[in-house]
CSV table of C-alpha atoms in Angstrom, one decimal:
chain,number,residue,atom,x,y,z
A,1,UNK,CA,8.1,24.9,4.6
A,2,UNK,CA,7.2,24.5,0.9
A,3,UNK,CA,10.0,26.6,-0.5
A,4,UNK,CA,12.1,25.0,-3.2
A,5,UNK,CA,15.4,26.4,-1.8
A,6,UNK,CA,16.1,25.8,1.9
A,7,UNK,CA,19.6,27.4,2.0
A,8,UNK,CA,18.2,30.7,3.2
A,9,UNK,CA,16.5,29.2,6.2
A,10,UNK,CA,17.6,28.3,9.7
A,11,UNK,CA,15.9,25.6,11.7
A,12,UNK,CA,15.8,24.7,15.4
A,13,UNK,CA,15.2,21.0,15.9
A,14,UNK,CA,13.9,19.9,19.3
A,15,UNK,CA,14.5,16.4,20.6
A,16,UNK,CA,14.9,14.4,23.7
A,17,UNK,CA,17.9,12.6,25.1
A,18,UNK,CA,17.3,9.2,23.6
A,19,UNK,CA,16.9,10.5,20.0
A,20,UNK,CA,19.7,13.1,20.3
A,21,UNK,CA,22.4,11.2,18.5
A,22,UNK,CA,20.2,10.0,15.7
A,23,UNK,CA,18.7,13.5,15.3
A,24,UNK,CA,22.1,15.1,15.1
A,25,UNK,CA,23.3,12.6,12.5
A,26,UNK,CA,20.2,12.9,10.3
A,27,UNK,CA,20.1,16.7,10.5
A,28,UNK,CA,23.8,16.9,9.6
A,29,UNK,CA,23.2,14.9,6.4
A,30,UNK,CA,20.2,17.2,5.5
A,31,UNK,CA,22.1,20.4,6.1
A,32,UNK,CA,24.9,19.1,3.8
A,33,UNK,CA,22.5,18.1,1.1
A,34,UNK,CA,20.0,21.0,1.2
A,35,UNK,CA,22.3,23.8,2.5
A,36,UNK,CA,20.3,25.1,5.4
A,37,UNK,CA,21.6,26.0,8.8
A,38,UNK,CA,20.3,24.2,11.8
A,39,UNK,CA,20.5,23.8,15.6
A,40,UNK,CA,19.7,20.6,17.5
A,41,UNK,CA,18.4,21.4,21.0
A,42,UNK,CA,18.4,18.4,23.3
A,43,UNK,CA,15.8,19.0,26.0
A,44,UNK,CA,16.2,17.4,29.5
A,45,UNK,CA,13.7,14.6,28.9
A,46,UNK,CA,14.4,11.1,27.8
A,47,UNK,CA,11.5,10.4,25.5
A,48,UNK,CA,10.3,13.5,23.5
A,49,UNK,CA,6.8,12.0,23.1
A,50,UNK,CA,6.2,12.7,26.8
A,51,UNK,CA,6.6,16.5,26.3
A,52,UNK,CA,3.6,18.6,27.3
A,53,UNK,CA,3.0,22.2,26.2
A,54,UNK,CA,3.5,23.6,29.7
A,55,UNK,CA,6.7,21.7,30.2
A,56,UNK,CA,8.0,22.9,26.8
A,57,UNK,CA,7.2,26.5,27.8
A,58,UNK,CA,9.5,26.1,30.8
A,59,UNK,CA,12.3,24.2,29.1
A,60,UNK,CA,12.6,25.6,25.5
A,61,UNK,CA,14.1,28.8,24.5
A,62,UNK,CA,13.2,29.7,20.9
A,63,UNK,CA,16.3,31.1,19.2
A,64,UNK,CA,15.8,34.6,17.7
A,65,UNK,CA,17.6,33.8,14.4
A,66,UNK,CA,15.6,30.7,13.4
A,67,UNK,CA,12.8,30.7,10.9
A,68,UNK,CA,11.3,27.4,12.0
A,69,UNK,CA,11.2,25.3,15.2
A,70,UNK,CA,10.7,21.7,14.3
A,71,UNK,CA,9.0,19.7,17.1
A,72,UNK,CA,8.6,15.9,17.4
A,73,UNK,CA,5.7,14.6,15.4
A,74,UNK,CA,4.0,13.2,18.5
A,75,UNK,CA,3.2,16.8,19.5
A,76,UNK,CA,1.0,17.5,16.5
A,77,UNK,CA,-2.3,17.1,18.5
A,78,UNK,CA,-1.2,19.8,20.9
A,79,UNK,CA,0.5,22.1,18.4
A,80,UNK,CA,-2.1,24.8,18.8
A,81,UNK,CA,-1.6,24.8,22.6
A,82,UNK,CA,2.1,25.2,22.1
A,83,UNK,CA,1.6,28.1,19.7
A,84,UNK,CA,-0.6,29.7,22.3
A,85,UNK,CA,2.0,29.5,25.0
A,86,UNK,CA,4.7,30.9,22.7
A,87,UNK,CA,2.9,33.9,21.2
A,88,UNK,CA,6.1,35.6,20.2
A,89,UNK,CA,7.1,32.7,18.0
A,90,UNK,CA,3.8,30.9,17.3
A,91,UNK,CA,4.3,31.0,13.5
A,92,UNK,CA,7.7,29.3,13.7
A,93,UNK,CA,6.4,26.0,15.2
A,94,UNK,CA,5.9,23.0,12.9
A,95,UNK,CA,5.9,19.3,13.7
A,96,UNK,CA,8.1,16.8,12.0
A,97,UNK,CA,7.5,13.1,11.6
A,98,UNK,CA,6.9,10.8,14.5
A,99,UNK,CA,10.0,8.8,13.6
A,100,UNK,CA,13.2,10.9,13.2
A,101,UNK,CA,14.3,8.6,10.4
A,102,UNK,CA,11.6,10.1,8.2
A,103,UNK,CA,12.7,13.7,8.8
A,104,UNK,CA,13.6,14.2,5.1
A,105,UNK,CA,9.9,14.0,4.3
A,106,UNK,CA,9.5,17.4,6.0
A,107,UNK,CA,11.7,18.8,3.2
A,108,UNK,CA,9.7,17.4,0.3
A,109,UNK,CA,12.0,14.4,-0.2
A,110,UNK,CA,9.3,12.3,-1.8
A,111,UNK,CA,6.8,12.7,-4.6
A,112,UNK,CA,3.5,14.0,-3.4
A,113,UNK,CA,0.2,12.9,-5.0
A,114,UNK,CA,-2.1,15.7,-6.0
A,115,UNK,CA,-5.7,15.9,-4.8
A,116,UNK,CA,-6.8,14.6,-8.1
A,117,UNK,CA,-5.2,11.2,-7.5
A,118,UNK,CA,-7.7,8.4,-7.5
A,119,UNK,CA,-9.3,9.0,-10.9
A,120,UNK,CA,-9.3,6.2,-13.4
A,121,UNK,CA,-10.4,5.4,-16.9
A,122,UNK,CA,-10.4,1.6,-16.9
A,123,UNK,CA,-13.4,-0.5,-16.1
A,124,UNK,CA,-12.8,-3.8,-14.2
A,125,UNK,CA,-14.8,-6.9,-15.2
A,126,UNK,CA,-14.3,-9.7,-12.6
A,127,UNK,CA,-15.2,-13.2,-13.7
A,128,UNK,CA,-16.8,-15.8,-11.5
A,129,UNK,CA,-15.6,-19.0,-13.2
A,130,UNK,CA,-17.9,-22.0,-13.4
A,131,UNK,CA,-20.8,-20.0,-11.9
A,132,UNK,CA,-23.3,-22.8,-12.4
A,133,UNK,CA,-21.4,-24.8,-9.7
A,134,UNK,CA,-22.3,-22.3,-7.0
A,135,UNK,CA,-25.5,-22.4,-5.0
A,136,UNK,CA,-27.3,-19.1,-5.2
A,137,UNK,CA,-26.3,-17.8,-1.8
A,138,UNK,CA,-22.6,-18.5,-2.4
A,139,UNK,CA,-22.8,-16.9,-5.9
A,140,UNK,CA,-24.3,-13.7,-4.5
A,141,UNK,CA,-21.6,-13.6,-1.7
A,142,UNK,CA,-18.8,-14.1,-4.3
A,143,UNK,CA,-20.2,-11.4,-6.6
A,144,UNK,CA,-20.6,-8.9,-3.7
A,145,UNK,CA,-17.0,-9.6,-2.6
A,146,UNK,CA,-15.7,-8.8,-6.1
A,147,UNK,CA,-17.7,-5.6,-6.2
A,148,UNK,CA,-16.3,-4.6,-2.7
A,149,UNK,CA,-12.8,-5.3,-4.1
A,150,UNK,CA,-13.3,-2.8,-6.9
A,151,UNK,CA,-15.0,-4.6,-9.7
A,152,UNK,CA,-17.4,-2.6,-11.8
A,153,UNK,CA,-19.1,-5.5,-13.6
A,154,UNK,CA,-19.4,-9.1,-12.4
A,155,UNK,CA,-18.8,-11.5,-15.3
A,156,UNK,CA,-20.8,-14.7,-14.9
A,157,UNK,CA,-18.8,-17.5,-16.5
A,158,UNK,CA,-20.9,-20.5,-17.7
A,159,UNK,CA,-19.7,-24.1,-18.2
A,160,UNK,CA,-19.0,-24.7,-21.9
A,161,UNK,CA,-20.1,-28.4,-21.9
A,162,UNK,CA,-23.5,-28.1,-20.2
A,163,UNK,CA,-26.4,-25.7,-20.3
A,164,UNK,CA,-27.2,-23.7,-17.1
A,165,UNK,CA,-31.0,-23.9,-16.9
A,166,UNK,CA,-31.1,-21.6,-13.9
A,167,UNK,CA,-29.0,-18.8,-15.4
A,168,UNK,CA,-32.0,-16.4,-15.5
A,169,UNK,CA,-32.8,-16.9,-11.8
A,170,UNK,CA,-29.1,-16.3,-10.9
A,171,UNK,CA,-28.9,-13.1,-12.9
A,172,UNK,CA,-32.1,-11.7,-11.4
A,173,UNK,CA,-30.9,-12.5,-7.9
A,174,UNK,CA,-27.6,-10.7,-8.6
A,175,UNK,CA,-29.4,-7.8,-10.1
A,176,UNK,CA,-31.4,-7.5,-7.0
A,177,UNK,CA,-28.1,-6.8,-5.2
A,178,UNK,CA,-27.6,-3.8,-7.4
A,179,UNK,CA,-24.8,-5.5,-9.4
A,180,UNK,CA,-23.9,-4.8,-13.0
A,181,UNK,CA,-23.5,-8.1,-14.8
A,182,UNK,CA,-22.1,-9.6,-18.0
A,183,UNK,CA,-22.7,-13.2,-19.3
A,184,UNK,CA,-19.8,-15.3,-20.5
A,185,UNK,CA,-21.1,-18.0,-22.8
A,186,UNK,CA,-21.4,-19.1,-26.4
A,187,UNK,CA,-24.7,-20.9,-25.7
A,188,UNK,CA,-27.3,-18.6,-27.4
A,189,UNK,CA,-30.1,-19.8,-25.1
A,190,UNK,CA,-28.0,-19.0,-21.9
A,191,UNK,CA,-27.1,-15.6,-23.3
A,192,UNK,CA,-30.7,-14.8,-24.1
A,193,UNK,CA,-31.9,-15.8,-20.7
A,194,UNK,CA,-29.2,-13.7,-19.0
A,195,UNK,CA,-29.9,-10.7,-21.2
A,196,UNK,CA,-33.7,-10.9,-20.5
A,197,UNK,CA,-32.9,-11.1,-16.7
A,198,UNK,CA,-30.7,-8.0,-16.7
A,199,UNK,CA,-27.2,-8.7,-18.0
A,200,UNK,CA,-25.8,-5.7,-19.8
A,201,UNK,CA,-22.8,-7.2,-21.6
A,202,UNK,CA,-22.1,-10.4,-23.5
A,203,UNK,CA,-18.8,-12.2,-23.8
A,204,UNK,CA,-18.0,-13.2,-26.5
A,205,UNK,CA,-19.1,-12.8,-30.1
A,206,UNK,CA,-17.5,-13.8,-33.4
A,207,UNK,CA,-18.8,-15.0,-36.8
A,208,UNK,CA,-20.3,-18.1,-35.1
A,209,UNK,CA,-23.0,-16.1,-33.2
A,210,UNK,CA,-22.9,-12.5,-34.5
A,211,UNK,CA,-26.3,-12.9,-36.1
A,212,UNK,CA,-27.9,-13.3,-32.6
A,213,UNK,CA,-26.6,-10.0,-31.3
A,214,UNK,CA,-29.6,-8.1,-32.6
A,215,UNK,CA,-32.0,-10.4,-30.7
A,216,UNK,CA,-30.1,-9.9,-27.4
A,217,UNK,CA,-30.1,-6.1,-27.6
A,218,UNK,CA,-27.0,-5.8,-25.4
A,219,UNK,CA,-23.5,-4.6,-25.8
A,220,UNK,CA,-21.1,-7.4,-26.8
A,221,UNK,CA,-17.4,-8.1,-26.7
A,222,UNK,CA,-16.2,-9.0,-30.3
A,223,UNK,CA,-13.2,-11.4,-30.6
A,224,UNK,CA,-11.4,-12.7,-33.7
A,225,UNK,CA,-12.6,-15.8,-35.5
A,226,UNK,CA,-9.2,-17.4,-35.0
A,227,UNK,CA,-7.0,-16.9,-32.0
A,228,UNK,CA,-3.6,-15.4,-32.9
A,229,UNK,CA,-5.1,-13.2,-35.7
A,230,UNK,CA,-7.5,-10.3,-36.2
A,231,UNK,CA,-9.4,-12.5,-38.6
A,232,UNK,CA,-13.1,-11.6,-38.9
A,233,UNK,CA,-13.0,-8.5,-36.8
A,234,UNK,CA,-13.4,-6.1,-39.7
A,235,UNK,CA,-16.4,-7.9,-41.2
A,236,UNK,CA,-18.2,-8.4,-37.9
A,237,UNK,CA,-17.5,-4.8,-36.9
A,238,UNK,CA,-19.3,-3.7,-40.0
A,239,UNK,CA,-22.3,-6.0,-39.3
A,240,UNK,CA,-22.6,-4.6,-35.7
A,241,UNK,CA,-22.2,-1.0,-36.8
A,242,UNK,CA,-24.7,-1.4,-39.5
A,243,UNK,CA,-27.3,-2.7,-37.0
A,244,UNK,CA,-26.5,0.0,-34.4
A,245,UNK,CA,-25.2,-2.6,-31.9
A,246,UNK,CA,-22.9,-1.6,-29.1
A,247,UNK,CA,-19.6,-3.4,-28.9
A,248,UNK,CA,-16.0,-3.4,-27.7
A,249,UNK,CA,-13.3,-5.6,-29.2
A,250,UNK,CA,-10.8,-7.9,-27.6
A,251,UNK,CA,-7.9,-9.2,-29.9
A,252,UNK,CA,-7.2,-11.9,-27.2
A,253,UNK,CA,-4.1,-11.7,-24.9
A,254,UNK,CA,-2.1,-15.0,-25.1
A,255,UNK,CA,0.0,-16.4,-22.2
A,256,UNK,CA,3.7,-15.9,-21.9
A,257,UNK,CA,5.5,-18.3,-24.1
A,258,UNK,CA,2.4,-18.9,-26.2
A,259,UNK,CA,2.4,-15.7,-28.3
A,260,UNK,CA,2.3,-13.0,-25.7
A,261,UNK,CA,4.4,-10.4,-27.5
A,262,UNK,CA,2.6,-11.0,-30.8
A,263,UNK,CA,-0.8,-10.6,-29.1
A,264,UNK,CA,0.4,-7.2,-27.7
A,265,UNK,CA,1.2,-6.2,-31.2
A,266,UNK,CA,-2.3,-7.1,-32.3
A,267,UNK,CA,-3.8,-4.8,-29.6
A,268,UNK,CA,-1.6,-2.0,-31.0
A,269,UNK,CA,-2.6,-2.9,-34.6
A,270,UNK,CA,-6.3,-2.9,-33.6
A,271,UNK,CA,-5.9,0.5,-32.0
A,272,UNK,CA,-4.3,1.9,-35.2
A,273,UNK,CA,-7.0,0.3,-37.4
A,274,UNK,CA,-9.9,1.4,-35.2
A,275,UNK,CA,-8.7,4.4,-33.2
A,276,UNK,CA,-12.1,5.2,-31.7
A,277,UNK,CA,-13.5,1.7,-31.0
A,278,UNK,CA,-13.8,0.6,-27.4
A,279,UNK,CA,-11.5,-2.2,-26.4
A,280,UNK,CA,-11.2,-4.8,-23.7
A,281,UNK,CA,-8.1,-6.8,-22.6
A,282,UNK,CA,-8.6,-10.2,-20.9
A,283,UNK,CA,-5.6,-10.1,-18.5
A,284,UNK,CA,-6.4,-13.3,-16.6
A,285,UNK,CA,-4.6,-15.2,-19.3
A,286,UNK,CA,-1.3,-13.8,-17.9
A,287,UNK,CA,-2.0,-13.5,-14.1
A,288,UNK,CA,-3.6,-16.9,-13.8
A,289,UNK,CA,-1.1,-18.7,-16.1
A,290,UNK,CA,2.2,-17.3,-14.8
A,291,UNK,CA,4.1,-18.6,-11.7
A,292,UNK,CA,4.4,-15.1,-10.2
A,293,UNK,CA,2.5,-12.9,-7.8
A,294,UNK,CA,-0.1,-11.0,-9.8
A,295,UNK,CA,0.2,-7.4,-8.5
A,296,UNK,CA,3.2,-6.4,-10.5
A,297,UNK,CA,1.9,-8.1,-13.6
A,298,UNK,CA,-1.4,-6.2,-13.3
A,299,UNK,CA,0.3,-2.9,-13.0
A,300,UNK,CA,2.2,-3.5,-16.2
A,301,UNK,CA,-0.8,-4.7,-18.1
A,302,UNK,CA,-3.0,-1.9,-17.0
A,303,UNK,CA,-0.3,0.5,-17.9
A,304,UNK,CA,-0.4,-0.9,-21.4
A,305,UNK,CA,-4.1,-0.5,-21.4
A,306,UNK,CA,-3.9,3.1,-20.3
A,307,UNK,CA,-1.5,4.0,-23.1
A,308,UNK,CA,-3.5,2.2,-25.7
A,309,UNK,CA,-6.8,3.6,-24.4
A,310,UNK,CA,-8.1,0.2,-23.7
A,311,UNK,CA,-10.9,1.1,-21.3
A,312,UNK,CA,-11.9,-2.3,-19.8
A,313,UNK,CA,-10.1,-5.4,-18.5
A,314,UNK,CA,-11.4,-8.8,-17.7
A,315,UNK,CA,-9.7,-10.6,-14.8
A,316,UNK,CA,-10.4,-13.4,-12.4
A,317,UNK,CA,-8.9,-14.6,-9.1
A,318,UNK,CA,-9.0,-18.4,-9.1
A,319,UNK,CA,-5.4,-19.4,-8.5
A,320,UNK,CA,-3.9,-18.4,-5.1
A,321,UNK,CA,-1.1,-16.1,-6.4
A,322,UNK,CA,-3.9,-14.0,-8.1
A,323,UNK,CA,-6.4,-14.2,-5.3
A,324,UNK,CA,-6.5,-10.5,-4.8
A,325,UNK,CA,-6.3,-9.5,-8.5
A,326,UNK,CA,-9.3,-7.3,-8.4
A,327,UNK,CA,-8.0,-5.1,-5.6
A,328,UNK,CA,-4.7,-4.9,-7.4
A,329,UNK,CA,-6.3,-3.8,-10.6
A,330,UNK,CA,-8.3,-1.2,-8.7
A,331,UNK,CA,-5.1,0.3,-7.3
A,332,UNK,CA,-3.2,-0.1,-10.5
A,333,UNK,CA,-5.8,1.6,-12.7
A,334,UNK,CA,-5.5,4.7,-10.5
A,335,UNK,CA,-1.8,4.6,-10.5
A,336,UNK,CA,-1.3,4.3,-14.3
A,337,UNK,CA,-4.0,6.9,-15.0
A,338,UNK,CA,-2.2,9.4,-12.7
A,339,UNK,CA,1.1,8.6,-14.3
A,340,UNK,CA,-0.2,8.9,-17.9
A,341,UNK,CA,-2.1,12.2,-17.2
A,342,UNK,CA,0.9,13.8,-15.5
A,343,UNK,CA,3.6,12.4,-17.8
A,344,UNK,CA,5.6,11.0,-15.0
A,345,UNK,CA,6.8,7.5,-14.0
A,346,UNK,CA,4.5,5.7,-11.6
A,347,UNK,CA,7.0,5.9,-8.8
A,348,UNK,CA,6.5,6.9,-5.1
A,349,UNK,CA,2.8,7.4,-5.8
A,350,UNK,CA,1.0,4.3,-4.7
A,351,UNK,CA,2.8,2.5,-1.8
A,352,UNK,CA,-0.1,0.1,-1.3
A,353,UNK,CA,1.0,-1.9,-4.3
A,354,UNK,CA,4.5,-2.5,-2.8
A,355,UNK,CA,3.8,-5.6,-0.7
A,356,UNK,CA,6.8,-8.0,-0.6
A,357,UNK,CA,9.3,-5.3,0.2
A,358,UNK,CA,9.0,-1.7,1.3
A,359,UNK,CA,9.3,1.5,-0.6
A,360,UNK,CA,12.0,2.8,1.7
A,361,UNK,CA,14.1,1.5,4.6
A,362,UNK,CA,15.1,3.6,7.6
A,363,UNK,CA,18.2,2.5,9.4
A,364,UNK,CA,20.2,3.8,12.3
A,365,UNK,CA,23.9,3.6,12.0
A,366,UNK,CA,25.8,1.3,14.2
A,367,UNK,CA,27.2,4.3,16.0
A,368,UNK,CA,23.8,5.6,16.8
A,369,UNK,CA,22.7,2.3,18.3
A,370,UNK,CA,25.8,2.1,20.4
A,371,UNK,CA,25.2,5.7,21.6
A,372,UNK,CA,21.6,4.8,22.3
A,373,UNK,CA,22.6,1.7,24.3
A,374,UNK,CA,24.8,4.0,26.5
A,375,UNK,CA,22.0,6.5,27.0
A,376,UNK,CA,19.2,4.2,28.1
A,377,UNK,CA,18.7,4.2,31.8
A,378,UNK,CA,15.6,2.0,32.1
A,379,UNK,CA,14.9,-1.7,31.7
A,380,UNK,CA,12.6,-1.3,28.7
A,381,UNK,CA,13.6,-3.4,25.7
A,382,UNK,CA,14.0,-1.7,22.3
A,383,UNK,CA,14.2,-4.0,19.3
A,384,UNK,CA,15.8,-3.1,16.0
A,385,UNK,CA,16.4,-5.0,12.8
A,386,UNK,CA,19.2,-4.0,10.5
A,387,UNK,CA,22.4,-5.1,8.7
A,388,UNK,CA,21.2,-8.7,8.9
A,389,UNK,CA,20.8,-8.9,12.6
A,390,UNK,CA,18.2,-8.3,15.3
A,391,UNK,CA,19.3,-5.9,18.0
A,392,UNK,CA,17.9,-5.6,21.5
A,393,UNK,CA,18.7,-2.7,23.7
A,394,UNK,CA,18.1,-1.8,27.4
A,395,UNK,CA,20.0,-0.3,30.3
A,396,UNK,CA,23.6,-1.6,30.1
A,397,UNK,CA,22.6,-4.0,27.4
A,398,UNK,CA,23.1,-4.3,23.7
A,399,UNK,CA,22.8,-7.7,22.2
A,400,UNK,CA,22.5,-8.7,18.5
A,401,UNK,CA,22.3,-11.8,16.4
A,402,UNK,CA,20.9,-13.0,13.1
A,403,UNK,CA,19.0,-15.9,14.8
A,404,UNK,CA,16.1,-14.8,17.1
A,405,UNK,CA,16.4,-18.1,19.1
A,406,UNK,CA,20.1,-17.4,19.7
A,407,UNK,CA,19.4,-13.8,20.6
A,408,UNK,CA,16.7,-14.8,23.1
A,409,UNK,CA,19.1,-17.3,24.7
A,410,UNK,CA,21.8,-14.6,25.0
A,411,UNK,CA,19.2,-12.4,26.7
A,412,UNK,CA,18.2,-15.0,29.2
A,413,UNK,CA,21.8,-15.7,30.1
A,414,UNK,CA,22.4,-12.1,31.2
A,415,UNK,CA,22.8,-12.2,35.1
A,416,UNK,CA,20.9,-8.9,35.6
A,417,UNK,CA,17.9,-9.8,33.4
A,418,UNK,CA,15.2,-10.8,35.9
A,419,UNK,CA,12.1,-9.1,34.4
A,420,UNK,CA,11.1,-11.6,31.7
A,421,UNK,CA,8.0,-13.6,32.7
A,422,UNK,CA,6.1,-15.8,30.2
A,423,UNK,CA,4.1,-13.0,28.9
A,424,UNK,CA,7.1,-10.8,28.2
A,425,UNK,CA,8.9,-13.8,26.6
A,426,UNK,CA,6.0,-14.4,24.3
A,427,UNK,CA,5.9,-10.7,23.3
A,428,UNK,CA,9.6,-10.6,22.7
A,429,UNK,CA,9.5,-13.8,20.6
A,430,UNK,CA,6.6,-12.4,18.6
A,431,UNK,CA,8.5,-9.2,17.9
A,432,UNK,CA,11.7,-10.9,17.1
A,433,UNK,CA,9.9,-13.2,14.6
A,434,UNK,CA,8.6,-10.1,12.8
A,435,UNK,CA,12.1,-8.6,12.9
A,436,UNK,CA,13.5,-11.8,11.4
A,437,UNK,CA,10.9,-11.8,8.6
A,438,UNK,CA,11.8,-8.1,7.9
A,439,UNK,CA,15.4,-9.0,7.6
A,440,UNK,CA,14.7,-11.9,5.2
A,441,UNK,CA,12.6,-9.7,2.9
A,442,UNK,CA,14.6,-6.5,3.4
A,443,UNK,CA,11.5,-4.8,4.9
A,444,UNK,CA,11.3,-2.0,7.5
A,445,UNK,CA,10.7,-3.3,11.1
A,446,UNK,CA,9.1,-1.1,13.7
A,447,UNK,CA,8.6,-2.5,17.2
A,448,UNK,CA,5.0,-2.9,18.1
A,449,UNK,CA,3.8,-2.1,14.6
A,450,UNK,CA,2.5,-4.4,11.9
A,451,UNK,CA,4.9,-5.1,9.0
A,452,UNK,CA,3.9,-3.1,6.0
A,453,UNK,CA,2.4,-5.4,3.4
A,454,UNK,CA,0.9,-2.6,1.3
A,455,UNK,CA,-2.8,-3.1,0.6
A,456,UNK,CA,-2.6,-6.4,2.4
A,457,UNK,CA,-1.5,-4.9,5.7
A,458,UNK,CA,-3.5,-5.9,8.8
A,459,UNK,CA,-2.9,-3.4,11.6
A,460,UNK,CA,-1.9,-4.8,14.9
A,461,UNK,CA,-3.1,-3.8,18.3
A,462,UNK,CA,-0.3,-2.5,20.5
A,463,UNK,CA,0.8,-5.1,22.9
A,464,UNK,CA,3.4,-3.4,25.0
A,465,UNK,CA,3.0,-4.8,28.5
A,466,UNK,CA,2.4,-3.1,31.8
A,467,UNK,CA,1.9,0.3,30.1
A,468,UNK,CA,1.2,3.1,32.6
A,469,UNK,CA,-0.8,6.2,31.7
A,470,UNK,CA,1.2,9.0,30.1
A,471,UNK,CA,2.2,11.4,32.9
A,472,UNK,CA,0.4,14.7,32.9
A,473,UNK,CA,3.6,16.6,33.5
A,474,UNK,CA,6.9,14.8,32.8
A,475,UNK,CA,9.9,15.5,35.0
A,476,UNK,CA,13.0,16.8,33.4
A,477,UNK,CA,15.1,13.8,34.5
A,478,UNK,CA,14.8,10.2,33.5
A,479,UNK,CA,11.1,10.0,33.2
A,480,UNK,CA,10.4,6.8,31.3
A,481,UNK,CA,8.3,4.3,33.3
A,482,UNK,CA,10.7,1.9,34.9
A,483,UNK,CA,7.8,-0.6,35.3
A,484,UNK,CA,7.4,-0.9,31.5
A,485,UNK,CA,9.3,-4.0,30.4
A,486,UNK,CA,8.6,-3.3,26.7
A,487,UNK,CA,9.1,-0.1,24.7
A,488,UNK,CA,9.0,0.9,21.1
A,489,UNK,CA,12.1,0.9,18.9
A,490,UNK,CA,10.9,4.1,17.3
A,491,UNK,CA,12.8,7.3,18.2
A,492,UNK,CA,10.9,10.5,18.3
A,493,UNK,CA,12.4,13.5,16.7
């Protein structure tokens, strides 16, 4: 199935009656686009997910002239049993996706990540602002949460207007948790206490405190003497190099509207002047100070860092719109590293970073929904969201409206609808609410599935009501369970 050209192949697609119309429409588009030949065999079963290997053996004839027989994705767990029962054609069987609308994925219609995906070159420093205001237990909990989100070093931010007398105790307690730590202070005594207790990095150093670096014996972040310039960096770099001190430089990233573009230019200038010097970018000045969700901003900033070989970033997650900044940076650094190493745009590679909308929408045509409504013979409710409306389908029923309240009222007014008790009504209301949200944000809605919020997705338990056990041997007639009042809007291929 991995051949680049599909025109020389013939495929036999196997489906059930409910998905027949959709399968035929999608296969027709793929054959026109990719040039292969195809048959669509509709088996005498309503829902293809109910197929068992023995039933398939009795009801499927494998065509002699096909190269592949594409089965519904729900049969993947029993594919070996199917191959055993069809020894003459066992090498032809493959499983497509569970949802027929994703059939194009079987033919490589998306960018595939290589096994090397996940490597990164950027270290994340996550700052705990105003650390002296935390009690020790809360400080440890906050630091561990940042590490779990992807931070490599926890930056302990001190208060500039008061000395933290317990800084050494705090650093030792955090070190006992196995955390790597940096200290963020211009108070020399605080820095010394932190370094003695196990901090490995000091933020920040300029001409005002560069003479103390030799006493601390730790790596430092060197910043300009005056924000908006590179003033003092060359002199202080020479001092630190002469004394064999470790350092990384940060030309200081300024907020949007306050010199942002000029500060990016300083990072590029610094890289040209000192091509081999480690660098850090403090990206929190953008994510915390911009009225915008932080994920996209973090991807752009880490992409800049990747290209300029800036190997560490400092972030924080104080304001609500940046409250998951560390997780975003952890995903972003892998994405931009992969893109840079492979010389490709960072597209269709890391779907977890797409949260507000979805990478792709699957829609049935209006004709397919109409055909589906005519095909359904049971009282299960299938819910779809597309073209600005929520659709609800059942036997002899196809209602649609943009307002879920109006749609529910329309449903309850149907004279033959007698199967909606309070539990069913709650379920339908919940599902329609999700469908309504999906329509507003142009997201994909799948009945009985959580909306896809990328790395923020929280899987939902399946709540379809009165579900009966899957029959061991489905009958070749209408074998959906008439007692089920709720069913999935997904169509198996």
